[in-house]
XYZ file of C-alpha atoms in Angstrom:
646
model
C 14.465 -41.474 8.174
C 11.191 -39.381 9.137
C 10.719 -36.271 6.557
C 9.015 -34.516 9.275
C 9.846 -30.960 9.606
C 10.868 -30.309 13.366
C 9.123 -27.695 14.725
C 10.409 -24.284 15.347
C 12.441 -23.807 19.297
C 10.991 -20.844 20.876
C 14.619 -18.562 20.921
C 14.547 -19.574 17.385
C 11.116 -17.808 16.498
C 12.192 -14.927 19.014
C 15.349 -14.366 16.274
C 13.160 -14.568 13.341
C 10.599 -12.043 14.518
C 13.436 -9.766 15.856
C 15.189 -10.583 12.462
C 11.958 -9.130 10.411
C 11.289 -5.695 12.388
C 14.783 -5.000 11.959
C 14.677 -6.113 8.198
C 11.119 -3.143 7.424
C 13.564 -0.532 9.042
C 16.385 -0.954 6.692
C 13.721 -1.717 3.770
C 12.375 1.920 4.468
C 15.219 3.169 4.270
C 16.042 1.896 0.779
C 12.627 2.785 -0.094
C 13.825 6.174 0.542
C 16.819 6.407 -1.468
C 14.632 4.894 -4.475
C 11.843 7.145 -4.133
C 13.051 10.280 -2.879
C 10.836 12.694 -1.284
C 11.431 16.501 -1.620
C 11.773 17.000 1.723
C 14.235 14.047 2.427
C 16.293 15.576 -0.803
C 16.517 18.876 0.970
C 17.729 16.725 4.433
C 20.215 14.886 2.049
C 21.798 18.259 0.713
C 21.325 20.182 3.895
C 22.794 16.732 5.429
C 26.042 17.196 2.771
C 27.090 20.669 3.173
C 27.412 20.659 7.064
C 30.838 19.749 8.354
C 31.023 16.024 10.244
C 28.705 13.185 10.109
C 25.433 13.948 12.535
C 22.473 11.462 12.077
C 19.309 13.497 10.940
C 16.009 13.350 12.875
C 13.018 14.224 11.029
C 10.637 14.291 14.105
C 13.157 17.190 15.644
C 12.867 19.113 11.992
C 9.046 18.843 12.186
C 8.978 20.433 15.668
C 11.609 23.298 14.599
C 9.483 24.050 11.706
C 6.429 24.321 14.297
C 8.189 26.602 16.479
C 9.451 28.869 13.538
C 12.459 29.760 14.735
C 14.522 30.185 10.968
C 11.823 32.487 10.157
C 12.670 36.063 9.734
C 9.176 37.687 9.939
C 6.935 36.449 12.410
C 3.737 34.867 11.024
C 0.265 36.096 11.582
C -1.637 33.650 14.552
C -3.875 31.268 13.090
C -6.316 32.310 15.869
C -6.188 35.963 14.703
C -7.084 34.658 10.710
C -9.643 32.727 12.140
C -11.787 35.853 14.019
C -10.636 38.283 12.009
C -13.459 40.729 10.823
C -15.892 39.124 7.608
C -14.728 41.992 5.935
C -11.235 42.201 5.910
C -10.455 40.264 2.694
C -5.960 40.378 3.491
C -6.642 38.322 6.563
C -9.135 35.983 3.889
C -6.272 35.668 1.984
C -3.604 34.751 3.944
C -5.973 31.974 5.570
C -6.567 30.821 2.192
C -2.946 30.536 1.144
C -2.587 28.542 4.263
C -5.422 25.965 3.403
C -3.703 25.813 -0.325
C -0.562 24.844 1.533
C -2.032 22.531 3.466
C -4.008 20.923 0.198
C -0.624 20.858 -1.933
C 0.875 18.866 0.793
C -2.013 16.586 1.608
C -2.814 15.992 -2.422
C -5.723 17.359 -2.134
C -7.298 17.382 1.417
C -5.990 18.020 4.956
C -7.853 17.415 8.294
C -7.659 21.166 9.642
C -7.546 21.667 13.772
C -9.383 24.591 14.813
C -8.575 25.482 18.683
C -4.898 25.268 18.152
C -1.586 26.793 16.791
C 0.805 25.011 14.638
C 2.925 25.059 17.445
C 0.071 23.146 19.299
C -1.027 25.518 21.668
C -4.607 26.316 22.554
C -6.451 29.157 21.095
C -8.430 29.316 24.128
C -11.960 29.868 21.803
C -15.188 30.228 23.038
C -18.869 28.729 21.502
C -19.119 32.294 19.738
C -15.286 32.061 18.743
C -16.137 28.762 17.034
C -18.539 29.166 15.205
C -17.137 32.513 13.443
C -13.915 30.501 13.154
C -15.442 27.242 11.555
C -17.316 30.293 9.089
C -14.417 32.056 7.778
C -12.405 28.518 7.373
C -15.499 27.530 5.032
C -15.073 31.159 2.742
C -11.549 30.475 2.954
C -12.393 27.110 1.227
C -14.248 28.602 -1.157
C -11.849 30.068 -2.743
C -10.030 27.410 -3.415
C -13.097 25.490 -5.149
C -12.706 23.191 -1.695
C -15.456 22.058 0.806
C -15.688 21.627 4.744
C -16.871 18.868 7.096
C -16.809 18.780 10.597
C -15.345 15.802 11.756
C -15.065 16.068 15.572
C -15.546 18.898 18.315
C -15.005 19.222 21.853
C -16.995 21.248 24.209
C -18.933 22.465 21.348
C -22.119 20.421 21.737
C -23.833 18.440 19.178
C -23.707 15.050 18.022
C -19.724 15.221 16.630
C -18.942 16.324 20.419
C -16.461 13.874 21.866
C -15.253 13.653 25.724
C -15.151 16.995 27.184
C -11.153 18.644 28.034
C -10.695 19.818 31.624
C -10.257 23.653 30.199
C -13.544 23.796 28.418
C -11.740 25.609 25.374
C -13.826 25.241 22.029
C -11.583 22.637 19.754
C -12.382 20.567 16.492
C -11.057 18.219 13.631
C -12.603 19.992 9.971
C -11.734 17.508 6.530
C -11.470 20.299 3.594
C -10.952 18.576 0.444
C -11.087 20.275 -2.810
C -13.109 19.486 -5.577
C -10.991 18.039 -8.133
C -10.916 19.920 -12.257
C -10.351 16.513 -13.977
C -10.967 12.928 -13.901
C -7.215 12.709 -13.005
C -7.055 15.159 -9.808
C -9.050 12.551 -7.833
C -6.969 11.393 -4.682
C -6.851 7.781 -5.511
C -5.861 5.523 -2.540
C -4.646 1.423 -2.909
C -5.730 -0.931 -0.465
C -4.803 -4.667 -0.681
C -7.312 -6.606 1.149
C -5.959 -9.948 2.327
C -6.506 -12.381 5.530
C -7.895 -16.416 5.628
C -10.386 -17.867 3.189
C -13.487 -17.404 4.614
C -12.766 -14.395 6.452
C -15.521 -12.312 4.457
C -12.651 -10.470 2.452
C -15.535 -10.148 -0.740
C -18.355 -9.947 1.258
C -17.550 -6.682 2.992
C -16.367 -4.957 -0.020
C -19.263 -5.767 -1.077
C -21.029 -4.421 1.851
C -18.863 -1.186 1.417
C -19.151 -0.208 -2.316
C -22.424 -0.972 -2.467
C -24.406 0.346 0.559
C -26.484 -2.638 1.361
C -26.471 -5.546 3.621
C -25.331 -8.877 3.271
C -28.216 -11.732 3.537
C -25.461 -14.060 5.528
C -25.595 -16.672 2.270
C -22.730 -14.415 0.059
C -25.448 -12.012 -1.716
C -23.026 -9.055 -1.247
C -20.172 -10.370 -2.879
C -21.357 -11.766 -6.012
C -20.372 -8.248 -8.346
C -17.007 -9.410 -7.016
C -16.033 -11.908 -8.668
C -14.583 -12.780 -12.052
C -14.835 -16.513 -12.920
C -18.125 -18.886 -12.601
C -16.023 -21.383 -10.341
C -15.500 -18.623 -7.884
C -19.583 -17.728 -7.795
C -20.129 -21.294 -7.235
C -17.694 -22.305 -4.256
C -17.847 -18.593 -3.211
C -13.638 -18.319 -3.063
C -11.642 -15.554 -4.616
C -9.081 -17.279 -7.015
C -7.489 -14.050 -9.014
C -7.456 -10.847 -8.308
C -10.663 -8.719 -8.060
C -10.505 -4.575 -7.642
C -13.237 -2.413 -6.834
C -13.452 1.085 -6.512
C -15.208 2.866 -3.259
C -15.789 6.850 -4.014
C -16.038 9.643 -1.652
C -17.305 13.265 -2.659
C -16.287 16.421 -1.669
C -17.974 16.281 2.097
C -17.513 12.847 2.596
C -20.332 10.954 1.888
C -20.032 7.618 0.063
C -21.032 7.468 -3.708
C -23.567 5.129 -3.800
C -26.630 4.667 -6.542
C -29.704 6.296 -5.608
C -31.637 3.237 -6.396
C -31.183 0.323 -3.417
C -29.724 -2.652 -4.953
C -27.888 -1.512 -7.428
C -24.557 -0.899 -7.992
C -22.755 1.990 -9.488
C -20.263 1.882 -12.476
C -16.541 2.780 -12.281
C -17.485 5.456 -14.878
C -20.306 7.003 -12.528
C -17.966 6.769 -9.115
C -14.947 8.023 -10.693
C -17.305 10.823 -12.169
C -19.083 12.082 -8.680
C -15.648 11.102 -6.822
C -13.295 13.468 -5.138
C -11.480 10.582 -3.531
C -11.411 6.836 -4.688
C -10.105 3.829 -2.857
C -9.228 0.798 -4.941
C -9.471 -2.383 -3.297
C -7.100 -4.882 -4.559
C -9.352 -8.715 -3.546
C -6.960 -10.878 -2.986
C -7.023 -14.600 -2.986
C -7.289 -16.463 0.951
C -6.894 -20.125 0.133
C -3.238 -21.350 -0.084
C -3.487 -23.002 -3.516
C -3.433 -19.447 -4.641
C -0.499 -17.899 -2.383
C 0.937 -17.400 -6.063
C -1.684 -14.638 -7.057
C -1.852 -13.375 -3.823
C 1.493 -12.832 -3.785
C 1.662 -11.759 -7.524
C -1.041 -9.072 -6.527
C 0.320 -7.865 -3.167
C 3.516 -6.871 -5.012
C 2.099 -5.496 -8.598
C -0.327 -3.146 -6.704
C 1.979 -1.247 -4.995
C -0.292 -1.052 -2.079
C -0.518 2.015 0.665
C -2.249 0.417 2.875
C -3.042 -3.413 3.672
C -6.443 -4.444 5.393
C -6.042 -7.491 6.589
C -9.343 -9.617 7.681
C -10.124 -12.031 10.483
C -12.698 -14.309 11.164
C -13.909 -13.803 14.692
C -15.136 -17.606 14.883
C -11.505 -18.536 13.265
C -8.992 -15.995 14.394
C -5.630 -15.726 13.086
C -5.366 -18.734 11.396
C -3.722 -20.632 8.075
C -2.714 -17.819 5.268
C -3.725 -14.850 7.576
C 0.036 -14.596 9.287
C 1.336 -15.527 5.957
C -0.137 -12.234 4.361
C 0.679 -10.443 7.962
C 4.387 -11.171 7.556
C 4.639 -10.079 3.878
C 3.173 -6.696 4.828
C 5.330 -5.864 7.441
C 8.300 -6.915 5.956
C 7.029 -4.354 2.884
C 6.776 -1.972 5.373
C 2.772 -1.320 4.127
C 0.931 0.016 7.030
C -1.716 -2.681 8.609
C -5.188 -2.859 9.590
C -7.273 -5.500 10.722
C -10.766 -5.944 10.522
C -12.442 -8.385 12.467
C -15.473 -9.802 10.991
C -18.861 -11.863 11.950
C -18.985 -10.962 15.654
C -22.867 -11.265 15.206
C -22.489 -15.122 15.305
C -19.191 -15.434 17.685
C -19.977 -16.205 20.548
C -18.469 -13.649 23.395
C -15.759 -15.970 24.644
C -14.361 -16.532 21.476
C -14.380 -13.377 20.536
C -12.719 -12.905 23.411
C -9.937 -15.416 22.464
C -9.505 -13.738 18.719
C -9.063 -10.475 20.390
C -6.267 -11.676 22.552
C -4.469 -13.517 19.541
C -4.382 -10.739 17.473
C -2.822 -8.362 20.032
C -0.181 -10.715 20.688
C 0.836 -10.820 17.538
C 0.695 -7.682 16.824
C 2.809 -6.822 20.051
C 5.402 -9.508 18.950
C 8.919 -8.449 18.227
C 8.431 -8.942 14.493
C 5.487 -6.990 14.547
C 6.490 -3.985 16.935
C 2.626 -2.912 16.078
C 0.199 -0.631 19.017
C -3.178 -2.061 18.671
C -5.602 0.441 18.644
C -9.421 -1.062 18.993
C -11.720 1.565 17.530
C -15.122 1.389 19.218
C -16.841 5.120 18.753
C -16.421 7.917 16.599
C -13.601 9.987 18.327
C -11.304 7.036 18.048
C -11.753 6.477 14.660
C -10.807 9.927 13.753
C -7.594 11.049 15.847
C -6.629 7.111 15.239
C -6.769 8.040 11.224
C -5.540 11.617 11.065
C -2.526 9.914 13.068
C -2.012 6.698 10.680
C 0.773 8.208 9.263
C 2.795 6.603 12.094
C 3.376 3.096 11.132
C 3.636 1.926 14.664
C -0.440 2.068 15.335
C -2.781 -0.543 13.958
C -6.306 0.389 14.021
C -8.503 -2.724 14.522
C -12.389 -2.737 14.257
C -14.860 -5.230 14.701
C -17.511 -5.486 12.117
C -20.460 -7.418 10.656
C -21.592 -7.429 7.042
C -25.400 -8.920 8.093
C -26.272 -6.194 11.122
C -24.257 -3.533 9.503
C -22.399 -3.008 12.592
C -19.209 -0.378 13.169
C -19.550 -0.328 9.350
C -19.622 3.371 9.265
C -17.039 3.719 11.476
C -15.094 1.678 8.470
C -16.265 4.157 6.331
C -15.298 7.270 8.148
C -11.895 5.726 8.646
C -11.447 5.249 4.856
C -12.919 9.053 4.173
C -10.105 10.667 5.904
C -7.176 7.976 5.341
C -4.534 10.419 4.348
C -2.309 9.771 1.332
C 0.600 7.150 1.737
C 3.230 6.415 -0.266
C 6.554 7.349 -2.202
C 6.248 9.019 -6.112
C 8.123 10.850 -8.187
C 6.458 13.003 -10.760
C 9.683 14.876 -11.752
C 12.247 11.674 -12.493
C 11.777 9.753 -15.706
C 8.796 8.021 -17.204
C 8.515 3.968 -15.593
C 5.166 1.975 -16.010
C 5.283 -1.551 -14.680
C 2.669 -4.115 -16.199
C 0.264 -6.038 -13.808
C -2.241 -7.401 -16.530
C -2.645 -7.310 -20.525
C -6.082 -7.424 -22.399
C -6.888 -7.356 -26.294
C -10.207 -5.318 -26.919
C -12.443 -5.091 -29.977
C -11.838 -2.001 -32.020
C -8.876 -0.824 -29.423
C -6.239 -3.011 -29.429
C -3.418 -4.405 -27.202
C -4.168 -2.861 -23.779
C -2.082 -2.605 -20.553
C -2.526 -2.054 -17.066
C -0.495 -1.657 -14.117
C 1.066 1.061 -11.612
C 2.729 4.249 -12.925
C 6.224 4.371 -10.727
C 7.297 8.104 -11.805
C 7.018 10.892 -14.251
C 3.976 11.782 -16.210
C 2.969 10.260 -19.729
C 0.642 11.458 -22.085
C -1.493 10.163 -24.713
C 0.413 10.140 -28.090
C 3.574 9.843 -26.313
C 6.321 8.017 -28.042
C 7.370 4.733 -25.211
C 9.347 1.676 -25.667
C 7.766 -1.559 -23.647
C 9.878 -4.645 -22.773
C 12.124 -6.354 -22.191
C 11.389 -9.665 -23.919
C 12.583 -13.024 -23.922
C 15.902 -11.503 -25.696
C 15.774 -8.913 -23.353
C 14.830 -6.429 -26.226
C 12.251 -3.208 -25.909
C 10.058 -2.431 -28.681
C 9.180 1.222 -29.679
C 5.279 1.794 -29.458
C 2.981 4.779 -28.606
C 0.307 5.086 -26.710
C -3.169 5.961 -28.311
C -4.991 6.653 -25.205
C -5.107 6.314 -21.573
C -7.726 5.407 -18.818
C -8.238 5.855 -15.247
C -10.892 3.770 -13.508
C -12.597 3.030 -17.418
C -12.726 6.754 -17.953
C -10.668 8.171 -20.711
C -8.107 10.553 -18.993
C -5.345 12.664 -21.127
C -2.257 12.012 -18.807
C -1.282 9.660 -16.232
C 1.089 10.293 -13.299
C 3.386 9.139 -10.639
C 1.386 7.006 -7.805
C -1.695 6.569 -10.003
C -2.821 3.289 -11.430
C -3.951 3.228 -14.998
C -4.309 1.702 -18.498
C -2.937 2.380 -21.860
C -3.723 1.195 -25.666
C -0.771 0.642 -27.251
C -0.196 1.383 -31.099
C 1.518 -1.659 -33.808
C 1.619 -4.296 -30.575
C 0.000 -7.599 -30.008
C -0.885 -9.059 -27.003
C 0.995 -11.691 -27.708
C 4.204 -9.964 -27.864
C 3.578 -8.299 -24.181
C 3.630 -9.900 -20.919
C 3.008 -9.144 -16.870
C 6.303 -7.833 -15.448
C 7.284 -5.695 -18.280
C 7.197 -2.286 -17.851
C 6.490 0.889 -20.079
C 9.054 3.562 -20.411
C 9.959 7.149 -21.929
C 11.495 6.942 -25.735
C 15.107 8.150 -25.266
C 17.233 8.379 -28.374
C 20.708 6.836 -27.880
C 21.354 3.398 -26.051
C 18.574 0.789 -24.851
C 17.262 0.383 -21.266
C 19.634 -1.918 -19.622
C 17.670 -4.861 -18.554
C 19.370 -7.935 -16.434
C 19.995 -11.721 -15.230
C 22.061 -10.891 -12.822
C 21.741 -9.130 -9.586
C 22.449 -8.749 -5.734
C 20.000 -8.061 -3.376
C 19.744 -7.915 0.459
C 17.450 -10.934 1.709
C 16.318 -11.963 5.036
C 15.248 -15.845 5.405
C 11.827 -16.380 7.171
C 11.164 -19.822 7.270
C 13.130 -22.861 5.805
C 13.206 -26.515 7.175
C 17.204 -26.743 5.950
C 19.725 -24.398 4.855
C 19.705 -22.452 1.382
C 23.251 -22.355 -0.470
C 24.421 -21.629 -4.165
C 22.286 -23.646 -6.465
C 18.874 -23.447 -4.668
C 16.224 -22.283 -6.879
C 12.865 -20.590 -5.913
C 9.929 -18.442 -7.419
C 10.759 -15.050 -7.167
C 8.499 -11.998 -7.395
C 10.121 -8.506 -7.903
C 6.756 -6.186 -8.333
C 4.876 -7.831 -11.318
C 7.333 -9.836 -12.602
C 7.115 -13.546 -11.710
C 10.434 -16.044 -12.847
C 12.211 -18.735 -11.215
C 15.521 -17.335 -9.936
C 18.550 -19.358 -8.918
C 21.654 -18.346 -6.311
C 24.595 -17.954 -7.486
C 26.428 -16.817 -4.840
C 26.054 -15.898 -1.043
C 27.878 -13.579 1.426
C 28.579 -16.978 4.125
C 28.385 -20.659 3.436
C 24.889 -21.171 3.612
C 22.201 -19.428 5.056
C 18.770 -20.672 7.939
C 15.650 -19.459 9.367
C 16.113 -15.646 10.700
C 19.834 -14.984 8.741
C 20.217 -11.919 6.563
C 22.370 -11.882 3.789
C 23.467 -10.771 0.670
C 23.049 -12.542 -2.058
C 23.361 -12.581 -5.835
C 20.588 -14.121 -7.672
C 20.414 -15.188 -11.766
C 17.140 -15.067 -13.318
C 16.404 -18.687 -15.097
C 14.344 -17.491 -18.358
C 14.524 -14.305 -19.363
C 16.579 -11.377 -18.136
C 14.448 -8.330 -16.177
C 13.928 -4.793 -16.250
C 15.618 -4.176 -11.937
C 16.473 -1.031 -10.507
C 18.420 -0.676 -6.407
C 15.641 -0.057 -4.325
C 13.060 -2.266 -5.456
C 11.576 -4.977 -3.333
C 11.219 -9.244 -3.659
C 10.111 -11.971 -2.478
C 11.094 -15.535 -2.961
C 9.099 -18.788 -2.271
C 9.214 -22.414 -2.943
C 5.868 -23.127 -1.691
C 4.653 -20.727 1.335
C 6.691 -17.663 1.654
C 10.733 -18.501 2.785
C 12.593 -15.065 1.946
C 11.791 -10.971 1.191
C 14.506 -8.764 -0.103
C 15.428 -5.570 -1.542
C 17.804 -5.626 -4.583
C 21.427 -4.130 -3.856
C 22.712 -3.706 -6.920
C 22.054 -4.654 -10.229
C 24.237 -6.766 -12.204
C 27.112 -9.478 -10.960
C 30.838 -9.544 -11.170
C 31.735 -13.227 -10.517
C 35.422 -11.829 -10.666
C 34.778 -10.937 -7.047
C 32.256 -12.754 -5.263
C 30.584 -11.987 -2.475
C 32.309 -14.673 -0.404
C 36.036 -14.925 -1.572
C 36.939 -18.141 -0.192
C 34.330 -20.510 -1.363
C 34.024 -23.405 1.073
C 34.448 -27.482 -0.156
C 31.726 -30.108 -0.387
C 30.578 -29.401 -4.122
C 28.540 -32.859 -4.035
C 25.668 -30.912 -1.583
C 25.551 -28.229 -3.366
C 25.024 -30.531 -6.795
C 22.303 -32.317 -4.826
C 20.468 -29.120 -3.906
C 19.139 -27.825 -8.035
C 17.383 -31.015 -8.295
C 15.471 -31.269 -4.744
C 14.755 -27.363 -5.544
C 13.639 -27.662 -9.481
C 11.399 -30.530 -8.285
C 9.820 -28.274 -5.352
C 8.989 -25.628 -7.737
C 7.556 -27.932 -10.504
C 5.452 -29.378 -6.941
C 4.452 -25.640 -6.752
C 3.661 -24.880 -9.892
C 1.200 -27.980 -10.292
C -0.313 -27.132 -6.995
C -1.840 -24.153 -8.133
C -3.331 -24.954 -11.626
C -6.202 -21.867 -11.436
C -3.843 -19.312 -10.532
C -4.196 -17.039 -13.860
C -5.995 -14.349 -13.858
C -7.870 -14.076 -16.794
C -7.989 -11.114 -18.746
């Protein structure tokens, strides 16, 4: 009998693909009931007092809200604020409480269009128009403690002046971003950077954060890594972060000295804005930190990088597949076109769009060559259907700042809740000299501040413990509160390290009964690849967030499930019960990547069961534990270097 896996029959890969664009739609929309905005909980009660059941369109709100038509008094033209006389200080004002608006909503910063209405229609400005216009934006600014850079203009002149419009009206793209009080106001933006090993994943953060070159040999990514083994074979095994600052007008934060590279104190310091790159292992010995790290991070964007000599090849449509199902929104990078040579470039090029235009992918490549792409391609990135592709080298330095610009005005992404309760989940513990047990990881919602009173668990028993925290830091700098969306690290009071763990998380004291923590629970899965079928009994690795555990299926929703099925399913956790909550997202392996999920429901009732008529045949099933505990001992021994140490 050959143990040859047969390969996948085109209609079958159609059904998969199909299977996972369908699966990020309804993922989105459970990320939405988890993480409710404030204007989708205005929908949802506007949605429940009207009479009958209409489906709600939030494209059609945005353009009623343009056209103002629920608004009793007419508001003032943008074009009139704009040219209104330098001294009339109640047209000032009402500008300025328009920027503020615009800032709230943006977190900080908003790419302002001067030349047009909110309703989109032209202001009709001429060269004189503009530049009093672009003036009294800037005092408006001002006022706020916010500065102006012009991004792009048309039929201004200049070097920002992109391809000329038909009508010859005066039109441009200004970034205001205010400067922030604190440490703790800085816009901080997660990027998990993934693709192939040897794509050049290091070497261009390197590149990036630093400001200089790379020789061709590795010299750029050598800050990068953590571990002598991964200096000396030149692969990412755990996972690496660094921090890339922006200032107020959008210049890079770079040392003033070439060669040398700036601390996290002295970027997060001069910083308005901050990306964190999240470097993620490439090999596929170390799927299991990559996968550990794609989760834990809570990403809002994912870059994913391609060798233009390679392609998409190996791990890189691996890491392509978890991010769409996650519904994170996707850019590639293609890398060392110096040495490609033009037809396989060529060929790369071609692959990528492909893919990208699959069914499962349902992506619009968008190849940014020049300046005016890259910024209406990333003031319109909130649209997850566009992927914004650029080729780059790290050696000539070219379409680098292009990169750059791109990441200056990437607007904010992602789902937080500063008003619900306090929840911390842990992605990494260290013990420090003259500090103490220290954690780090993702704050989900609320606000916490040092000296607070939190319990951190659960433990093997499924217990919390009651601890405080003694002080908190953002990017090493010593911040007093920490809030929803914001990545941090706290020292915990009368702890060990010992005693806490990745995957446990950090919440609020509340006097009265324990968090409820589970073995149990039901999720919503969707099966990417599998050679056979899955059934009761199969056990895999599964990943919700930062926690890591083998899980095992209890139950299913049909008699077994294949390649491209959805189902529900109930899954039992094989150590130690978990800290779950509906909403949040998993992935299951037993090797490369087989299933994502969102979890249902927490808890299991095997008084009714998902599938009340249990089909015969109990001797597979028995067969399957074994053939699956021995895959995920295979699994575990494959990757011995996996651990990221602290």
């Amino acid at each position: 009998m050959s143990s040859k896996i047969a390969k996948q029959l085109p209609h079958e890969r159609r059904k998969g693909e199909a299977a996972l664009s369908d699966f990020a739609e309804y993922v989105e929309k459970q990320q939405a009931l988890r993480f409710p905005s404030s204007r989708q909980a205005v929908a949802t009660a506007t949605k429940s007092v009207q009479s009958g059941d209409f489906e709600h369109h939030e494209e059609l709100d945005d353009i009623l809200d343009s056209l103002d038509l629920s608004d009793p008094t007419p508001r003032v033209r943008l074009r009139e604020l704009l040219l209104s006389a330098s001294g009339d200080s109640d047209a000032l004002q009402k500008l300025a409480d328009l920027v503020e608006e615009r800032l709230l909503e943006g977190h900080g910063e908003s790419v302002f269009d001067i030349g047009f209405e909110n309703n989109g229609e032209s202001m009709k400005l001429s060269p004189d128009e503009w530049d009093v216009a672009c003036k009294r934006l800037a005092e408006a600014a001002k006022k706020l403690r916010a500065d102006t850079r012009l991004l792009l203009t048309k039929n201004v002149g200049g070097e920002l002046d992109g391809v000329p419009t038909k009508d010859g009206d005066c039109s441009g793209k200004v970034m205001i971003r205010q400067v922030p009080d604190t440490v703790e106001e800085v816009i901080e933006t997660r990027i998990a950077v993934v693709g192939n090993v040897d794509a050049g994943k290091s070497s261009m953060l390197g590149v990036l954060v630093k400001g200089d070159l790379d020789d061709g040999r590795g010299k750029a990514r050598v800050n990068l890594f953590r571990h002598k083994h991964e200096i000396e074979t030149g692969r990412t095994s755990s996972v690496g972060m660094e921090i890339m600052g922006f200032d107020t007008t959008g210049h890079v934060v770079v040392s003033d000295t070439p060669g040398r590279k700036l601390s996290w104190e002295e970027i997060g310091k001069r910083s308005a804005k901050v990306i964190t790159f999240t470097d993620l292992a490439g090999h596929e010995r170390y799927l299991r930190t990559t996968v550990f790290g794609l989760l834990s991070s809570s990403p809002n964007y994912c870059l994913l990088m391609v060798a233009a000599n390679n392609g998409l090849i190996g791990m890189s449509k691996e890491h392509l597949g978890i991010a769409l199902a996650l519904n994170v929104p996707v850019m590639v990078v293609i890398t060392k076109i110096d040495i490609c040579p033009p037809q396989i470039l060529e060929q790369t090029i071609t692959q990528i769009t492909r893919i990208l235009k699959s069914p499962g992918a349902r992506k619009i490549p968008i190849f940014i060559k020049n300046h005016e792409e890259c910024i209406n391609t990333a003031t319109q990135f909130v649209s997850q259907r566009i992927c914004p592709i650029f080729q780059v080298s790290n050696v000539t330095g070219e379409n680098l700042d292009l990169v750059r610009s791109f990441l200056n005005i990437l607007p904010h992404h992602g789902r937080y809740d500063a008003d619900a309760a306090f929840e911390f989940h842990v992605n990494d513990t260290f013990s420090v000299p003259h500090v103490g047990t220290v954690v780090s990881g993702i704050v989900k919602s609320g606000v916490i501040h040092a000296g607070d009173e939190v319990q951190i668990g659960p433990d093997s028993l499924g217990r919390f413990t009651q601890t405080s925290i003694r002080s908190i830091e953002r990017k090493r700098i010593g911040v007093p509160a920490a809030s929803a969306g914001q990545s941090a690290s706290f020292a915990l009071r009368r702890i060990r390290r010992k005693d806490v763990r990745k995957g446990m998380v950090v919440l609020s004291k509340v006097d009265g009964a324990a968090p409820k923590v589970y073995r149990e629970f039901v999720a919503e899965v969707l099966i990417l690849s599998h050679a056979t079928t899955i059934k009761t009994k199969y056990q895999a690795m599964l990943h919700v967030g930062p926690v890591s555990q083998t899980c095992a299926i209890i139950d299913v929703d049909r008699p077994f499930i294949r390649t491209g099925d959805r189902a529900t399913v109930a899954f039992r956790f094989v150590q130690r019960p978990e800290y779950l909550a509906p909403g949040d997202r998993l992935l299951f392996r037993e090797g490369r990547t087989k299933g994502l999920g969102i979890v249902k429901s927490v808890g299991y009732d095997p008084s009714t069961p998902l599938m009340p008529k249990q089909p015969e045949g109990g001797a597979s099933d028995g067969q399957q534990a074994p053939e699956s505990g021995a895959a995920e001992e295979r699994d575990d021994k494959a990757a011995p270097d996996v651990k990221i140490e602290a």
